[in-house]
CSV table of C-alpha atoms in Angstrom, one decimal:
chain,number,residue,atom,x,y,z
A,1,ILE,CA,-6.9,-1.9,-13.5
A,2,GLU,CA,-5.3,-4.7,-11.9
A,3,ARG,CA,-7.2,-4.3,-8.8
A,4,LEU,CA,-10.3,-4.2,-10.6
A,5,LYS,CA,-9.5,-8.2,-11.5
A,6,THR,CA,-9.7,-8.8,-7.7
A,7,ASP,CA,-12.7,-6.2,-6.8
A,8,GLU,CA,-14.4,-4.5,-9.8
A,9,ASN,CA,-16.0,-1.7,-7.0
A,10,GLN,CA,-12.4,-0.5,-6.0
A,11,ARG,CA,-12.0,2.1,-8.8
A,12,VAL,CA,-10.4,5.0,-6.7
A,13,VAL,CA,-6.7,5.0,-6.5
A,14,MET,CA,-4.5,7.4,-4.1
A,15,HIS,CA,-0.7,8.4,-4.1
A,16,CYS,CA,0.1,10.2,-0.7
A,17,HIS,CA,3.4,10.4,1.3
A,18,PRO,CA,2.5,9.5,4.8
A,19,THR,CA,5.8,10.5,7.1
A,20,ASN,CA,5.3,7.1,9.2
A,21,PHE,CA,5.1,4.9,6.3
A,22,ILE,CA,8.4,6.5,4.8
A,23,ALA,CA,10.2,6.6,8.3
A,24,MET,CA,9.5,3.0,8.7
A,25,SER,CA,10.7,2.3,5.3
A,26,PHE,CA,14.2,3.5,6.3
A,27,THR,CA,13.9,2.0,9.9
A,28,GLN,CA,12.6,-1.3,9.5
A,29,THR,CA,13.1,-4.3,7.6
A,30,LEU,CA,11.2,-4.2,4.1
A,31,ASP,CA,9.1,-7.5,4.9
A,32,GLU,CA,5.5,-7.5,4.0
A,33,LYS,CA,4.1,-9.6,7.0
A,34,ARG,CA,6.4,-8.0,9.9
A,35,LEU,CA,5.6,-4.4,8.8
A,36,SER,CA,1.9,-5.1,8.5
A,37,ARG,CA,2.0,-6.6,12.0
A,38,ILE,CA,3.6,-3.6,13.2
A,39,LEU,CA,1.1,-1.5,11.6
A,40,TRP,CA,-1.8,-3.4,12.9
A,41,LYS,CA,-0.3,-3.0,16.8
A,42,MET,CA,0.3,0.6,16.1
A,43,GLN,CA,-3.3,1.4,15.2
A,44,ALA,CA,-5.9,-1.1,16.0
A,45,GLU,CA,-8.5,-0.5,12.9
A,46,SER,CA,-5.6,-1.1,10.9
A,47,LEU,CA,-6.4,-4.8,11.2
A,48,VAL,CA,-10.1,-4.1,10.0
A,49,VAL,CA,-9.0,-1.8,7.2
A,50,PHE,CA,-6.5,-3.7,5.7
A,51,PRO,CA,-6.6,-7.2,7.1
A,52,GLU,CA,-4.4,-8.6,4.1
A,53,GLY,CA,-1.8,-6.6,5.2
A,54,ILE,CA,0.4,-4.1,3.2
A,55,GLY,CA,2.2,-4.9,-0.1
A,56,ILE,CA,6.1,-3.7,-0.5
A,57,ILE,CA,7.7,-3.3,-3.7
A,58,PRO,CA,11.6,-3.0,-3.7
A,59,TYR,CA,13.0,0.6,-4.2
A,60,MET,CA,12.9,1.7,-7.7
A,61,THR,CA,12.9,5.4,-9.3
A,62,PRO,CA,9.5,6.9,-9.1
A,63,GLY,CA,7.7,7.7,-12.7
A,64,THR,CA,9.3,4.8,-14.6
A,65,ASN,CA,7.2,2.1,-16.3
A,66,GLU,CA,8.7,-0.5,-14.1
A,67,ILE,CA,7.7,1.1,-10.7
A,68,GLY,CA,4.4,1.0,-12.2
A,69,GLU,CA,4.3,-2.7,-13.3
A,70,ALA,CA,5.6,-3.7,-10.0
A,71,THR,CA,2.8,-1.7,-8.1
A,72,ALA,CA,0.1,-2.9,-10.5
A,73,ALA,CA,1.3,-6.5,-9.5
A,74,LYS,CA,1.1,-6.0,-6.0
A,75,MET,CA,-2.3,-4.3,-6.4
A,76,SER,CA,-3.7,-7.6,-7.2
A,77,GLU,CA,-3.2,-8.8,-3.6
A,78,PHE,CA,-2.9,-5.9,-1.5
A,79,LYS,CA,-5.1,-2.6,-0.9
A,80,VAL,CA,-2.1,-0.7,0.3
A,81,VAL,CA,1.3,-1.0,-1.6
A,82,MET,CA,4.3,0.9,0.2
A,83,TRP,CA,7.1,2.4,-2.1
A,84,PRO,CA,10.0,2.3,0.1
A,85,HIS,CA,11.4,5.8,1.1
A,86,HIS,CA,8.7,7.7,-1.2
A,87,GLY,CA,5.1,7.0,-0.3
A,88,ILE,CA,2.1,4.3,-0.8
A,89,PHE,CA,-0.3,3.3,-3.3
A,90,ALA,CA,-3.9,2.6,-1.9
A,91,VAL,CA,-7.3,1.4,-3.5
A,92,GLY,CA,-10.9,1.5,-2.5
A,93,SER,CA,-14.5,1.8,-3.4
A,94,ASP,CA,-14.7,5.9,-2.8
A,95,PRO,CA,-12.9,8.5,-1.8
A,96,ASP,CA,-13.5,8.4,2.0
A,97,GLU,CA,-12.5,4.8,2.0
A,98,THR,CA,-9.4,5.0,0.1
A,99,PHE,CA,-8.3,7.8,2.2
A,100,GLY,CA,-9.2,6.1,5.5
A,101,LEU,CA,-6.4,3.5,4.3
């Protein structure tokens, strides 16, 4: 719902556990700008797909209201939000766009 305030067309939400993202959350400093730049360098189309970069919330226990609220707050700024040591949430206009993130 928070992302709809930013873009009412982004109605598809996906949660997944991409291995590379999870590994990066263990090996890299959890800094949004730094990790975004790393991802843009790793895969050229990343800059086109999420030019705003990725949001990162602090580690929290999955399944709690706290992590849901923190994710919603980040979704107002970012299409991709990392849950350190767990996975990501992404939003898009349709399943193909969202899965492509």
